[in-house]
Coordinates of C-alpha atoms in Angstrom, one line a residue:
Chain W
X19 CA -126.9 60.1 -41.9
X20 CA -128.2 58.4 -38.8
X21 CA -128.9 60.7 -35.9
X22 CA -129.4 59.4 -32.5
X23 CA -129.9 61.8 -29.7
X24 CA -130.4 61.0 -26.1
X25 CA -129.8 62.9 -23.0
X26 CA -130.9 61.3 -19.9
X27 CA -130.0 61.3 -16.2
X28 CA -130.8 58.1 -14.4
X29 CA -132.4 58.2 -11.0
X30 CA -132.6 55.8 -8.2
X31 CA -134.9 53.1 -9.6
X32 CA -133.4 50.1 -11.2
X33 CA -134.2 49.8 -14.8
X34 CA -132.6 49.1 -18.1
X35 CA -133.0 50.5 -21.5
X36 CA -131.1 52.0 -24.4
X37 CA -131.5 53.4 -27.9
X38 CA -132.0 49.8 -28.9
X39 CA -133.0 47.8 -25.9
X40 CA -130.5 45.0 -25.5
X41 CA -131.7 41.5 -26.5
X42 CA -130.6 40.3 -23.1
X43 CA -128.7 41.7 -20.2
X44 CA -125.0 42.5 -20.8
X45 CA -124.4 40.2 -17.8
X46 CA -125.5 37.2 -19.9
X47 CA -123.0 38.0 -22.6
X48 CA -121.2 34.9 -23.7
X49 CA -117.4 34.6 -23.2
X50 CA -115.0 31.8 -23.7
X51 CA -111.3 31.2 -24.5
X52 CA -112.4 28.4 -26.9
X53 CA -113.0 29.6 -30.4
X54 CA -115.0 26.5 -31.1
X55 CA -117.5 27.6 -28.4
X56 CA -118.6 30.4 -30.7
X57 CA -120.7 30.0 -33.7
X58 CA -119.3 31.7 -36.8
X59 CA -121.2 35.0 -36.8
X60 CA -123.3 35.8 -39.9
X61 CA -123.7 39.5 -39.2
X62 CA -127.2 39.6 -37.8
X63 CA -126.1 39.0 -34.3
X64 CA -126.5 41.9 -31.9
X65 CA -122.8 42.3 -31.4
X66 CA -122.0 42.1 -35.1
X67 CA -124.9 43.8 -36.7
X68 CA -123.1 47.1 -37.4
X69 CA -119.9 45.4 -38.7
X70 CA -119.4 44.8 -42.4
X71 CA -118.5 41.1 -42.1
X72 CA -117.2 40.8 -45.7
X73 CA -114.4 43.2 -44.9
X74 CA -113.2 41.2 -41.8
X75 CA -110.7 39.1 -43.9
X76 CA -112.3 36.1 -42.4
X77 CA -111.0 36.8 -39.0
X78 CA -114.4 35.7 -37.7
X79 CA -114.4 32.6 -39.8
X80 CA -111.2 30.7 -38.9
X81 CA -108.7 32.6 -41.0
X82 CA -105.3 31.1 -40.4
X83 CA -102.3 33.2 -39.4
X84 CA -100.1 33.6 -42.5
X85 CA -97.5 35.9 -40.9
X86 CA -96.8 37.7 -37.6
X87 CA -97.1 41.3 -36.6
X88 CA -93.9 42.7 -35.4
X89 CA -94.0 44.0 -31.8
X90 CA -91.3 46.5 -30.8
X91 CA -91.2 47.8 -27.2
X92 CA -89.3 51.0 -26.3
X93 CA -89.3 51.1 -22.5
X94 CA -87.6 53.2 -19.9
X95 CA -85.3 51.6 -17.3
X96 CA -87.2 49.7 -14.7
X97 CA -90.0 48.5 -17.0
X98 CA -89.7 44.7 -17.7
X99 CA -90.4 43.5 -21.2
X100 CA -90.8 39.8 -21.8
X101 CA -91.8 37.5 -24.7
X102 CA -93.6 34.5 -23.3
X103 CA -95.3 31.4 -24.6
X104 CA -99.0 30.8 -24.4
X105 CA -98.7 28.6 -21.4
X106 CA -97.6 31.5 -19.1
X107 CA -100.1 31.4 -16.4
X108 CA -100.3 35.2 -16.1
X109 CA -102.1 35.4 -19.4
X110 CA -105.8 35.6 -19.6
X111 CA -106.3 36.9 -16.1
X112 CA -107.8 40.3 -17.1
X113 CA -110.7 38.9 -19.1
X114 CA -112.2 36.3 -21.3
X115 CA -112.8 36.7 -25.0
X116 CA -116.3 38.0 -25.6
X117 CA -116.6 37.4 -29.3
X118 CA -115.4 34.8 -31.8
X119 CA -112.5 37.0 -33.2
X120 CA -111.1 37.6 -29.7
X121 CA -111.3 33.8 -29.0
X122 CA -109.7 33.1 -32.4
X123 CA -106.9 35.5 -31.5
X124 CA -106.5 33.7 -28.1
X125 CA -106.4 30.4 -29.8
X126 CA -104.1 31.4 -32.6
X127 CA -101.3 33.6 -31.1
X128 CA -98.0 31.9 -30.5
X129 CA -95.9 34.4 -28.4
X130 CA -97.3 37.1 -26.1
X131 CA -95.5 40.3 -25.0
X132 CA -95.7 41.1 -21.3
X133 CA -94.8 44.6 -20.2
X134 CA -94.6 45.1 -16.4
X135 CA -94.4 48.5 -14.6
X136 CA -92.7 47.7 -11.3
X137 CA -94.4 48.3 -8.0
X138 CA -94.1 51.5 -6.0
X139 CA -92.4 53.2 -8.9
X140 CA -93.2 56.0 -11.4
X141 CA -91.8 55.4 -14.8
X142 CA -91.6 57.3 -18.1
X143 CA -93.6 56.4 -21.2
X144 CA -93.4 53.0 -22.7
X145 CA -94.1 52.7 -26.4
X146 CA -95.2 49.4 -28.0
X147 CA -95.2 49.6 -31.7
X148 CA -97.2 46.9 -33.5
X149 CA -96.7 46.7 -37.2
X150 CA -99.3 44.8 -39.3
X151 CA -98.3 41.6 -41.1
X152 CA -98.4 43.1 -44.6
X153 CA -101.0 43.4 -47.4
X154 CA -103.1 40.3 -47.7
X155 CA -101.6 38.7 -44.6
X156 CA -103.2 37.6 -41.4
X157 CA -101.7 37.7 -37.9
X158 CA -102.9 37.2 -34.3
X159 CA -101.3 38.6 -31.2
X160 CA -101.4 39.0 -27.5
X161 CA -100.2 41.8 -25.3
X162 CA -100.4 42.1 -21.5
X163 CA -99.5 45.3 -19.6
X164 CA -99.1 44.8 -15.9
X165 CA -99.0 47.8 -13.5
X166 CA -98.0 46.4 -10.2
X167 CA -99.2 47.7 -6.8
X168 CA -98.8 51.5 -6.7
X169 CA -97.0 51.6 -10.1
X170 CA -97.5 54.7 -12.2
X171 CA -96.8 55.1 -15.9
X172 CA -98.0 55.6 -19.4
X173 CA -98.1 52.9 -22.1
X174 CA -98.6 53.9 -25.8
X175 CA -99.7 51.2 -28.2
X176 CA -98.9 52.4 -31.7
X177 CA -100.5 50.3 -34.5
X178 CA -99.1 50.8 -38.0
X179 CA -98.8 49.0 -41.3
X180 CA -101.0 46.7 -43.4
X181 CA -102.9 43.4 -43.3
X182 CA -105.4 41.8 -41.0
X183 CA -104.6 41.7 -37.3
X184 CA -106.7 40.4 -34.3
X185 CA -105.5 40.5 -30.8
X186 CA -106.3 40.6 -27.1
X187 CA -104.7 43.3 -25.0
X188 CA -104.8 42.9 -21.2
X189 CA -104.3 45.6 -18.6
X190 CA -103.7 44.2 -15.2
X191 CA -103.8 47.1 -12.9
X192 CA -102.7 46.4 -9.3
X193 CA -104.1 48.0 -6.2
X194 CA -103.5 51.7 -6.1
X195 CA -101.7 51.7 -9.4
X196 CA -102.2 54.5 -12.0
X197 CA -102.0 53.3 -15.6
X198 CA -102.4 55.5 -18.6
X199 CA -102.9 53.9 -21.9
X200 CA -103.0 55.5 -25.3
X201 CA -103.9 53.1 -28.1
X202 CA -103.4 54.6 -31.6
X203 CA -104.8 53.0 -34.7
X204 CA -102.8 54.7 -37.4
X205 CA -103.0 51.9 -39.9
X206 CA -102.5 51.9 -43.7
X207 CA -105.7 52.1 -45.8
X208 CA -106.0 48.3 -46.3
X209 CA -105.7 47.3 -42.7
X210 CA -108.3 45.3 -40.7
X211 CA -107.9 45.4 -37.0
X212 CA -110.1 43.7 -34.4
X213 CA -109.0 44.1 -30.9
X214 CA -110.4 43.4 -27.4
X215 CA -108.9 45.2 -24.5
X216 CA -109.5 43.6 -21.1
X217 CA -108.8 45.6 -18.0
X218 CA -108.9 44.3 -14.5
X219 CA -108.7 47.2 -12.1
X220 CA -107.5 46.6 -8.6
X221 CA -108.6 48.3 -5.4
X222 CA -108.2 52.1 -5.6
X223 CA -106.5 51.7 -8.9
X224 CA -106.9 54.3 -11.7
X225 CA -106.9 53.6 -15.5
X226 CA -107.0 56.3 -18.1
X227 CA -107.5 54.6 -21.4
X228 CA -107.6 56.6 -24.6
X229 CA -108.3 55.1 -28.0
X230 CA -107.4 57.0 -31.1
X231 CA -108.6 55.5 -34.4
X232 CA -107.6 57.3 -37.6
X233 CA -106.3 54.8 -40.2
X234 CA -107.4 51.4 -41.5
X235 CA -110.2 50.0 -43.7
X236 CA -112.0 48.4 -40.7
X237 CA -111.1 49.0 -37.1
X238 CA -113.2 47.4 -34.3
X239 CA -112.0 47.9 -30.7
X240 CA -113.8 46.5 -27.7
X241 CA -112.5 47.8 -24.4
X242 CA -113.8 46.0 -21.4
X243 CA -113.2 47.1 -17.8
X244 CA -113.9 45.0 -14.8
X245 CA -113.1 45.9 -11.2
X246 CA -111.3 43.6 -8.7
X247 CA -112.0 45.8 -5.7
X248 CA -113.5 48.9 -4.3
X249 CA -112.5 52.4 -5.3
X250 CA -111.4 51.7 -8.9
X251 CA -111.6 54.6 -11.3
X252 CA -111.7 54.1 -15.0
X253 CA -111.7 56.9 -17.6
X254 CA -112.2 55.7 -21.1
X255 CA -111.6 58.3 -23.8
X256 CA -111.9 57.9 -27.6
X257 CA -111.2 60.0 -30.6
X258 CA -111.9 58.8 -34.1
X259 CA -111.9 60.4 -37.5
X260 CA -113.4 58.4 -40.4
X261 CA -112.8 59.2 -44.0
X262 CA -114.6 57.9 -47.1
X263 CA -115.1 54.2 -47.0
X264 CA -113.6 53.6 -43.5
X265 CA -115.4 51.6 -40.8
X266 CA -114.4 52.6 -37.3
X267 CA -116.2 50.8 -34.5
X268 CA -115.8 51.2 -30.7
X269 CA -117.6 49.1 -28.1
X270 CA -116.6 50.1 -24.6
X271 CA -118.1 48.0 -21.8
X272 CA -117.8 48.9 -18.1
X273 CA -118.8 46.1 -15.8
X274 CA -119.4 47.5 -12.3
X275 CA -119.5 44.6 -10.0
X276 CA -117.7 46.2 -7.0
X277 CA -118.9 48.9 -4.7
X278 CA -117.7 52.5 -4.8
X279 CA -116.1 52.5 -8.2
X280 CA -116.2 55.2 -10.8
X281 CA -116.2 55.2 -14.6
X282 CA -116.4 58.0 -17.2
X283 CA -116.5 57.3 -20.9
X284 CA -116.1 60.1 -23.5
X285 CA -115.8 59.2 -27.1
X286 CA -115.8 61.8 -29.9
X287 CA -115.7 61.2 -33.6
X288 CA -115.7 63.1 -36.8
X289 CA -116.7 61.7 -40.2
X290 CA -116.2 62.9 -43.7
X291 CA -116.7 61.4 -47.2
X292 CA -118.9 58.8 -48.8
X293 CA -119.5 55.7 -46.7
X294 CA -117.4 56.9 -43.8
X295 CA -119.0 54.9 -41.0
X296 CA -118.5 55.0 -37.3
X297 CA -120.2 52.9 -34.7
X298 CA -120.2 53.5 -31.0
X299 CA -121.8 51.0 -28.6
X300 CA -121.3 52.0 -25.0
X301 CA -122.4 49.5 -22.4
X302 CA -122.4 50.1 -18.7
X303 CA -123.7 47.5 -16.3
X304 CA -124.1 48.3 -12.7
X305 CA -124.6 45.0 -10.9
X306 CA -126.5 44.6 -7.6
X307 CA -123.3 44.5 -5.6
X308 CA -121.9 47.7 -7.1
X309 CA -123.4 50.2 -4.6
X310 CA -122.1 53.7 -4.6
X311 CA -121.2 53.5 -8.3
X312 CA -120.7 56.7 -10.2
X313 CA -120.7 56.5 -14.0
X314 CA -121.3 58.6 -17.0
X315 CA -120.9 57.8 -20.7
X316 CA -121.0 60.2 -23.6
X317 CA -120.6 60.0 -27.3
X318 CA -120.6 62.9 -29.8
X319 CA -120.2 62.7 -33.5
X320 CA -119.6 65.5 -35.9
X321 CA -120.7 64.8 -39.4
X322 CA -118.7 67.0 -41.8
X323 CA -120.0 65.9 -45.2
X324 CA -123.0 64.1 -46.7
X325 CA -122.7 60.4 -47.3
X326 CA -121.2 59.6 -43.9
X327 CA -123.0 57.6 -41.2
X328 CA -122.6 57.5 -37.4
X329 CA -124.3 55.0 -35.3
X330 CA -124.4 55.6 -31.6
X331 CA -126.0 53.4 -29.0
X332 CA -125.5 54.0 -25.3
X333 CA -126.9 51.2 -23.0
X334 CA -127.1 51.5 -19.3
X335 CA -128.3 48.7 -17.0
X336 CA -128.7 49.3 -13.4
X337 CA -129.4 46.5 -10.9
X338 CA -129.2 48.5 -7.7
X339 CA -130.7 51.8 -6.7
X340 CA -127.9 52.6 -4.2
X341 CA -125.6 54.4 -6.6
X342 CA -124.0 57.9 -6.6
X343 CA -125.1 58.6 -10.1
X344 CA -125.4 57.2 -13.6
X345 CA -126.1 58.8 -16.9
X346 CA -125.4 58.7 -20.6
X347 CA -125.6 61.1 -23.5
X348 CA -125.2 60.7 -27.2
X349 CA -125.5 63.2 -30.0
X350 CA -124.7 63.2 -33.6
X351 CA -125.0 66.3 -35.6
X352 CA -123.8 68.3 -38.6
X353 CA -121.4 71.1 -38.4
X354 CA -122.9 74.0 -36.5
X355 CA -123.4 76.8 -39.0
X356 CA -123.9 79.4 -36.3
X357 CA -120.4 78.7 -34.9
X358 CA -119.0 79.1 -38.5
X359 CA -120.9 82.4 -39.0
X360 CA -119.7 83.8 -35.7
X361 CA -116.0 83.0 -36.5
X362 CA -116.4 84.3 -40.1
X363 CA -118.0 87.4 -38.9
X364 CA -114.7 88.1 -37.1
X365 CA -112.9 87.9 -40.4
X366 CA -111.7 84.3 -40.1
X367 CA -111.9 82.6 -43.5
X368 CA -114.3 79.7 -43.7
X369 CA -111.8 76.9 -44.1
X370 CA -109.8 78.1 -41.1
X371 CA -113.0 78.6 -39.1
X372 CA -114.0 75.0 -39.8
X373 CA -110.7 73.7 -38.6
X374 CA -111.0 75.8 -35.5
X375 CA -114.3 74.2 -34.7
X376 CA -113.2 70.6 -35.3
X377 CA -110.1 71.1 -33.3
X378 CA -112.2 72.6 -30.6
X379 CA -114.5 69.6 -30.8
X380 CA -111.6 67.2 -30.1
X381 CA -109.9 69.5 -27.7
X382 CA -111.1 68.0 -24.4
X383 CA -109.8 64.5 -25.5
X384 CA -106.4 65.7 -26.8
X385 CA -106.0 67.9 -23.7
X386 CA -105.9 64.7 -21.6
X387 CA -103.2 63.0 -23.5
X388 CA -100.2 63.5 -21.2
X389 CA -97.4 62.6 -23.5
X390 CA -96.6 65.8 -25.5
X391 CA -95.1 64.0 -28.5
X392 CA -98.2 61.8 -28.9
X393 CA -100.5 64.8 -28.5
X394 CA -98.6 66.8 -31.1
X395 CA -98.6 63.9 -33.5
X396 CA -102.3 63.5 -33.2
X397 CA -103.0 67.2 -33.6
X398 CA -101.0 67.1 -36.8
X399 CA -102.8 64.0 -37.9
X400 CA -106.2 65.7 -37.4
X401 CA -105.0 68.7 -39.3
X402 CA -104.0 66.4 -42.2
X403 CA -107.4 64.7 -42.1
X404 CA -109.1 68.1 -42.4
X405 CA -106.8 69.2 -45.2
X406 CA -107.6 66.1 -47.2
X407 CA -111.2 67.1 -47.7
X408 CA -110.6 70.8 -47.5
X409 CA -113.0 71.0 -44.6
Chain Q
X18 CA -113.3 108.2 -43.9
X19 CA -115.7 105.3 -44.6
X20 CA -119.3 105.2 -45.8
X21 CA -121.8 102.4 -45.4
X22 CA -124.6 103.0 -47.8
X23 CA -127.8 100.9 -47.6
X24 CA -130.3 101.5 -50.4
X25 CA -133.8 100.2 -50.7
X26 CA -132.9 96.9 -49.0
X27 CA -135.4 94.1 -49.1
X28 CA -134.8 91.0 -47.1
X29 CA -136.7 87.8 -46.7
X30 CA -136.4 84.7 -44.5
X31 CA -137.7 81.3 -45.6
X32 CA -139.2 79.1 -43.0
X33 CA -141.3 76.0 -43.7
X34 CA -140.8 76.7 -47.4
X35 CA -142.7 79.9 -47.3
X36 CA -140.8 83.1 -47.7
X37 CA -141.6 86.1 -45.6
X38 CA -140.4 89.6 -46.3
X39 CA -138.9 91.2 -43.2
X40 CA -137.1 94.3 -44.5
X41 CA -139.2 96.4 -46.9
X42 CA -137.0 99.0 -48.3
X43 CA -134.3 100.3 -45.9
X44 CA -132.4 103.4 -46.8
X45 CA -129.5 104.5 -44.5
X46 CA -126.1 106.0 -44.9
X47 CA -123.5 105.8 -42.1
X48 CA -120.2 107.7 -42.3
X49 CA -117.2 107.5 -40.1
X50 CA -117.6 109.6 -36.9
X51 CA -121.4 109.2 -36.9
X52 CA -123.5 107.3 -34.5
X53 CA -126.9 106.2 -35.7
X54 CA -129.4 104.8 -33.2
X55 CA -131.9 102.5 -34.8
X56 CA -134.8 102.2 -32.4
X57 CA -137.8 100.1 -32.9
X58 CA -140.3 97.7 -31.2
X59 CA -139.8 94.0 -31.1
X60 CA -140.2 92.2 -34.3
X61 CA -139.8 95.3 -36.4
X62 CA -136.8 93.8 -38.3
X63 CA -133.9 95.6 -36.5
X64 CA -131.9 92.4 -36.0
X65 CA -132.6 91.2 -39.5
X66 CA -131.0 94.4 -40.8
X67 CA -127.8 93.7 -38.8
X68 CA -127.6 90.1 -39.7
X69 CA -128.3 90.8 -43.4
X70 CA -125.5 93.3 -43.5
X71 CA -123.1 90.8 -41.8
X72 CA -124.2 88.2 -44.3
X73 CA -125.9 85.5 -42.2
X74 CA -127.0 82.8 -44.7
X75 CA -130.5 82.6 -43.2
X76 CA -131.5 86.0 -44.8
X77 CA -132.0 86.4 -48.5
X78 CA -131.5 89.8 -50.0
X79 CA -134.3 90.1 -52.6
X80 CA -133.5 93.6 -53.8
X81 CA -131.5 96.7 -53.0
X82 CA -127.9 97.3 -52.3
X83 CA -125.3 97.6 -49.5
X84 CA -121.9 99.2 -50.2
X85 CA -118.9 100.1 -48.1
X86 CA -116.9 102.8 -49.7
X87 CA -118.5 101.9 -53.0
X88 CA -117.6 98.2 -52.7
X89 CA -120.6 95.8 -53.1
X90 CA -120.9 94.2 -49.6
X91 CA -123.6 91.8 -50.7
X92 CA -121.1 90.1 -53.1
X93 CA -118.7 89.4 -50.3
X94 CA -118.6 86.3 -48.1
X95 CA -119.1 86.8 -44.3
X96 CA -115.4 86.8 -43.6
X97 CA -114.7 89.2 -46.4
X98 CA -117.2 91.7 -45.1
X99 CA -115.4 91.6 -41.7
X100 CA -112.1 92.0 -43.3
X101 CA -113.5 94.9 -45.3
X102 CA -114.2 96.7 -42.1
X103 CA -117.7 95.7 -40.9
X104 CA -118.3 94.4 -37.4
X105 CA -121.5 93.0 -35.9
X106 CA -121.7 92.8 -32.1
X107 CA -124.3 90.1 -31.7
X108 CA -127.2 90.1 -29.4
X109 CA -126.6 86.4 -28.8
X110 CA -122.9 85.6 -29.2
X111 CA -122.3 82.0 -30.1
X112 CA -120.4 79.5 -27.9
X113 CA -117.5 77.7 -29.6
X114 CA -116.4 74.9 -27.3
X115 CA -112.7 74.0 -27.2
X116 CA -111.5 77.2 -28.9
X117 CA -109.9 79.4 -26.3
X118 CA -110.7 83.1 -26.3
X119 CA -107.1 84.1 -26.7
X120 CA -106.6 81.8 -29.7
X121 CA -109.8 83.1 -31.2
X122 CA -108.9 86.8 -30.7
X123 CA -105.5 86.3 -32.2
X124 CA -106.8 84.4 -35.2
X125 CA -109.4 87.1 -35.8
X126 CA -106.9 89.9 -35.4
X127 CA -104.5 88.2 -37.8
X128 CA -107.3 87.8 -40.4
X129 CA -108.5 91.4 -40.1
X130 CA -105.1 93.0 -39.9
X131 CA -103.7 90.9 -42.7
X132 CA -100.7 89.8 -40.6
X133 CA -100.1 88.2 -37.2
X134 CA -99.8 90.8 -34.6
X135 CA -96.4 91.0 -32.8
X136 CA -96.8 88.6 -29.9
X137 CA -95.4 90.8 -27.2
X138 CA -97.4 93.8 -28.2
X139 CA -100.5 91.7 -28.7
X140 CA -100.4 90.2 -25.2
X141 CA -100.2 93.6 -23.8
X142 CA -102.9 95.0 -26.0
X143 CA -105.3 92.2 -25.1
X144 CA -104.6 92.5 -21.4
X145 CA -105.2 96.2 -21.5
X146 CA -108.4 95.9 -23.5
X147 CA -109.7 93.2 -21.1
X148 CA -108.8 95.4 -18.1
X149 CA -110.7 98.3 -19.6
X150 CA -113.8 96.2 -19.8
X151 CA -113.4 94.7 -16.3
X152 CA -112.9 91.3 -17.8
X153 CA -111.0 88.8 -15.6
X154 CA -107.8 87.7 -17.4
X155 CA -108.8 84.1 -16.7
X156 CA -111.3 84.4 -19.5
X157 CA -108.5 84.4 -22.1
X158 CA -108.1 80.6 -21.5
X159 CA -111.8 79.8 -21.5
X160 CA -113.6 78.6 -24.6
X161 CA -115.2 81.3 -26.7
X162 CA -118.4 82.4 -24.9
X163 CA -118.9 79.0 -23.3
X164 CA -120.7 79.3 -20.0
X165 CA -120.4 83.1 -20.1
X166 CA -123.2 85.1 -18.5
X167 CA -125.1 87.4 -20.8
X168 CA -123.1 90.4 -19.5
X169 CA -119.8 88.6 -20.0
X170 CA -120.7 87.8 -23.6
X171 CA -121.5 91.4 -24.3
X172 CA -118.3 92.6 -22.7
X173 CA -116.4 90.2 -25.0
X174 CA -118.2 91.5 -28.0
X175 CA -117.0 95.0 -27.2
X176 CA -113.6 93.6 -26.5
X177 CA -113.5 92.3 -30.0
X178 CA -114.8 95.6 -31.3
X179 CA -111.9 97.4 -29.6
X180 CA -109.3 95.0 -30.9
X181 CA -110.5 94.6 -34.5
X182 CA -111.2 98.4 -34.9
X183 CA -113.7 98.1 -37.8
X184 CA -114.7 101.0 -40.0
X185 CA -118.4 100.5 -39.2
X186 CA -119.7 98.7 -36.2
X187 CA -123.2 97.4 -35.9
X188 CA -124.2 96.8 -32.3
X189 CA -127.3 94.6 -32.1
X190 CA -129.1 95.3 -28.8
X191 CA -125.8 95.3 -27.0
X192 CA -127.6 96.8 -24.0
X193 CA -130.1 94.0 -23.6
X194 CA -129.8 92.0 -20.4
X195 CA -127.1 94.3 -18.9
X196 CA -127.3 95.6 -15.4
X197 CA -126.4 99.3 -14.8
X198 CA -122.7 98.6 -14.1
X199 CA -122.3 96.4 -17.1
X200 CA -124.1 98.9 -19.3
X201 CA -121.7 101.6 -18.2
X202 CA -118.6 99.5 -18.8
X203 CA -119.8 98.4 -22.2
X204 CA -120.8 101.9 -23.2
X205 CA -117.4 103.2 -22.2
X206 CA -115.9 100.6 -24.4
X207 CA -118.0 101.7 -27.4
X208 CA -117.1 105.4 -26.6
X209 CA -113.4 104.5 -26.6
X210 CA -113.8 103.0 -30.0
X211 CA -115.7 106.1 -31.2
X212 CA -112.9 108.4 -29.9
X213 CA -110.7 107.4 -32.8
X214 CA -113.1 109.6 -34.9
X215 CA -112.8 107.0 -37.7
X216 CA -115.6 104.9 -36.5
X217 CA -119.2 104.7 -37.7
X218 CA -121.7 103.1 -35.4
X219 CA -125.1 101.7 -36.0
X220 CA -126.6 101.2 -32.5
X221 CA -129.6 99.0 -32.6
X222 CA -131.8 99.2 -29.5
X223 CA -135.3 98.8 -28.2
X224 CA -134.8 101.1 -25.2
X225 CA -133.4 104.6 -24.8
X226 CA -131.4 103.9 -21.7
X227 CA -128.1 103.2 -23.6
X228 CA -128.4 106.6 -25.3
X229 CA -127.7 108.2 -21.9
X230 CA -124.2 106.7 -22.2
X231 CA -123.6 106.7 -26.0
X232 CA -124.6 110.0 -27.6
X233 CA -126.3 109.4 -31.0
X234 CA -125.9 111.9 -33.8
X235 CA -129.0 110.5 -35.5
X236 CA -132.0 108.6 -34.3
X237 CA -134.1 106.5 -36.7
X238 CA -137.4 104.8 -35.8
X239 CA -137.7 101.4 -37.3
X240 CA -141.1 99.8 -37.7
X241 CA -142.5 97.2 -39.9
X242 CA -139.3 96.5 -41.8
X243 CA -138.2 100.1 -42.6
X244 CA -137.1 103.4 -41.2
X245 CA -140.3 105.4 -40.6
X246 CA -138.9 108.5 -39.1
X247 CA -135.4 110.1 -38.7
X248 CA -134.2 112.9 -36.5
X249 CA -131.7 113.8 -33.8
X250 CA -131.5 113.1 -30.1
X251 CA -134.9 114.7 -29.6
X252 CA -136.6 111.8 -31.4
X253 CA -135.2 109.5 -28.7
X254 CA -136.6 111.7 -26.0
X255 CA -139.9 111.7 -27.7
X256 CA -139.8 107.8 -27.9
X257 CA -139.0 107.8 -24.2
X258 CA -142.2 109.8 -23.5
X259 CA -144.6 108.2 -25.9
X260 CA -143.3 104.8 -26.8
X261 CA -143.8 103.3 -30.2
X262 CA -147.6 103.5 -30.3
X263 CA -147.5 106.2 -32.9
X264 CA -145.7 103.9 -35.3
X265 CA -147.2 100.6 -34.6
X266 CA -150.6 101.2 -33.2
X267 CA -149.6 99.1 -30.2
X268 CA -148.6 100.2 -26.8
X269 CA -145.0 99.3 -26.5
X270 CA -142.8 101.4 -24.3
X271 CA -139.3 102.5 -25.2
X272 CA -138.3 102.6 -21.5
X273 CA -138.1 99.9 -19.0
X274 CA -141.1 100.1 -16.8

């Protein structure tokens, strides 16, 4: 078990550091729409060093699409759903692929789905169900969610099924819009999913982005948030539960380049079973122009059994002293036996006490999922995970 | 009618791979309706006694026995002991983030009573018990002990005592850190529990002041891992006057200076 613990509050002087000091500034991170512009990664590169490359189904090494992933959208009235060709000039505006697999997905997808929440309107939940291409198959995809000016709504991305799937998901959040996203990775055991989420957040816009990763052999999600104007507010939440053999990796990056914006990142994970592996790399960059920024990022991991490994690396780079506040915290620990003793001392059997504690651990994330059906489904899924190991 | 019987109990803790004996032969019998005050200086092993009876994994029983109505307590898991009728009000109650007090209380009551309490009666029962202890109803929706002050934690320990109605209650320095008002409220809670007549209480304390509110039937002086003297109320009065010097050789008062 790897244990990384940091609790720090950053003050007013510009500096940069992390559990592993970045090789270079996050600002210098290479990005391109052209897959050929990226070298095939070998696994020693900073952004790949935690990922088991052999299990990527060659997504990083030019794997051709052999099938498609079905995309079904269930949307309330008023929400526009389109299938568009690659040439649609709205695509790609929220961000540029930052690694070879994202660039490969951009190069390889044929049709993109565009979901638009109309301006000045509050709409009910939209669910986008993405079903993997099937065992042994490879597919690439592209999805764009647009929340127009002052739009308000929830979009659930529900990933299911088998196979290898790489995609880019764009969130284009207009000025003053409120977009809530819940991305659920509930894949079958064989699935490989590598996904980059690109958010462009307009002036005074709000994004609440929740990633839930439960199923799949290898899941690697890279949510990137950029701000297009002042007053943007991004909350990135994550909940993951890794069982034996699973690799679940989350790499949120908040790029503060506009003044007076906020970000708050909270990811919580539980691990159980041999070779359950989770990775959390949380990057926050506050550029010189981003005065008045307020940001905090936190990652907590709960290791339930021996043989599991959690890597957690928060990186905070600050290029201006004129900020409201910035901090990060990361802690990975075993089950707290004192909590267990306390609950048991009140007559609660051990197994039930463990479940109470784990449920409590995830509570603050689940509480913020505003769609009741989704929250209930996730609570049930977590119960099932706990039952599987008898924790 | 219940009887907790502790015989020649020896308990060690292991730290840095060396084992240290803390309890060195404790003999004590507590019956329903009796209140036993265990008084001793810091470090004498009072808390170890309470945690060992509750079954905390940190403490190893090296010899002796603990029985409740003839049943071997030491063979039981922590939760079995609680369901058998033992209760430990802890000196430092543990915070359990994300688990609401109301959920916790109901889960505990269900476990101890063997069936889920009727929801309507239960809500009323909890509200009443909270009001008795001057606990704001808003605490029901807060996480167990999280961010509670010392006094709030102690009130909630006594709240649990009242709801779970154990046969034998061990109160580990419940008075520590309480101001006068809180001490009175908490003591009244303990006395309500005692009024049933079915309750046996082991009241562990360093100071005599809580005995002004909770009347002990027996007072035991605890020093160096065992009971060194037993008597009635007058023994507490004597400790109030003279402190623990007679038992430890050190000046340590039994009253707050």
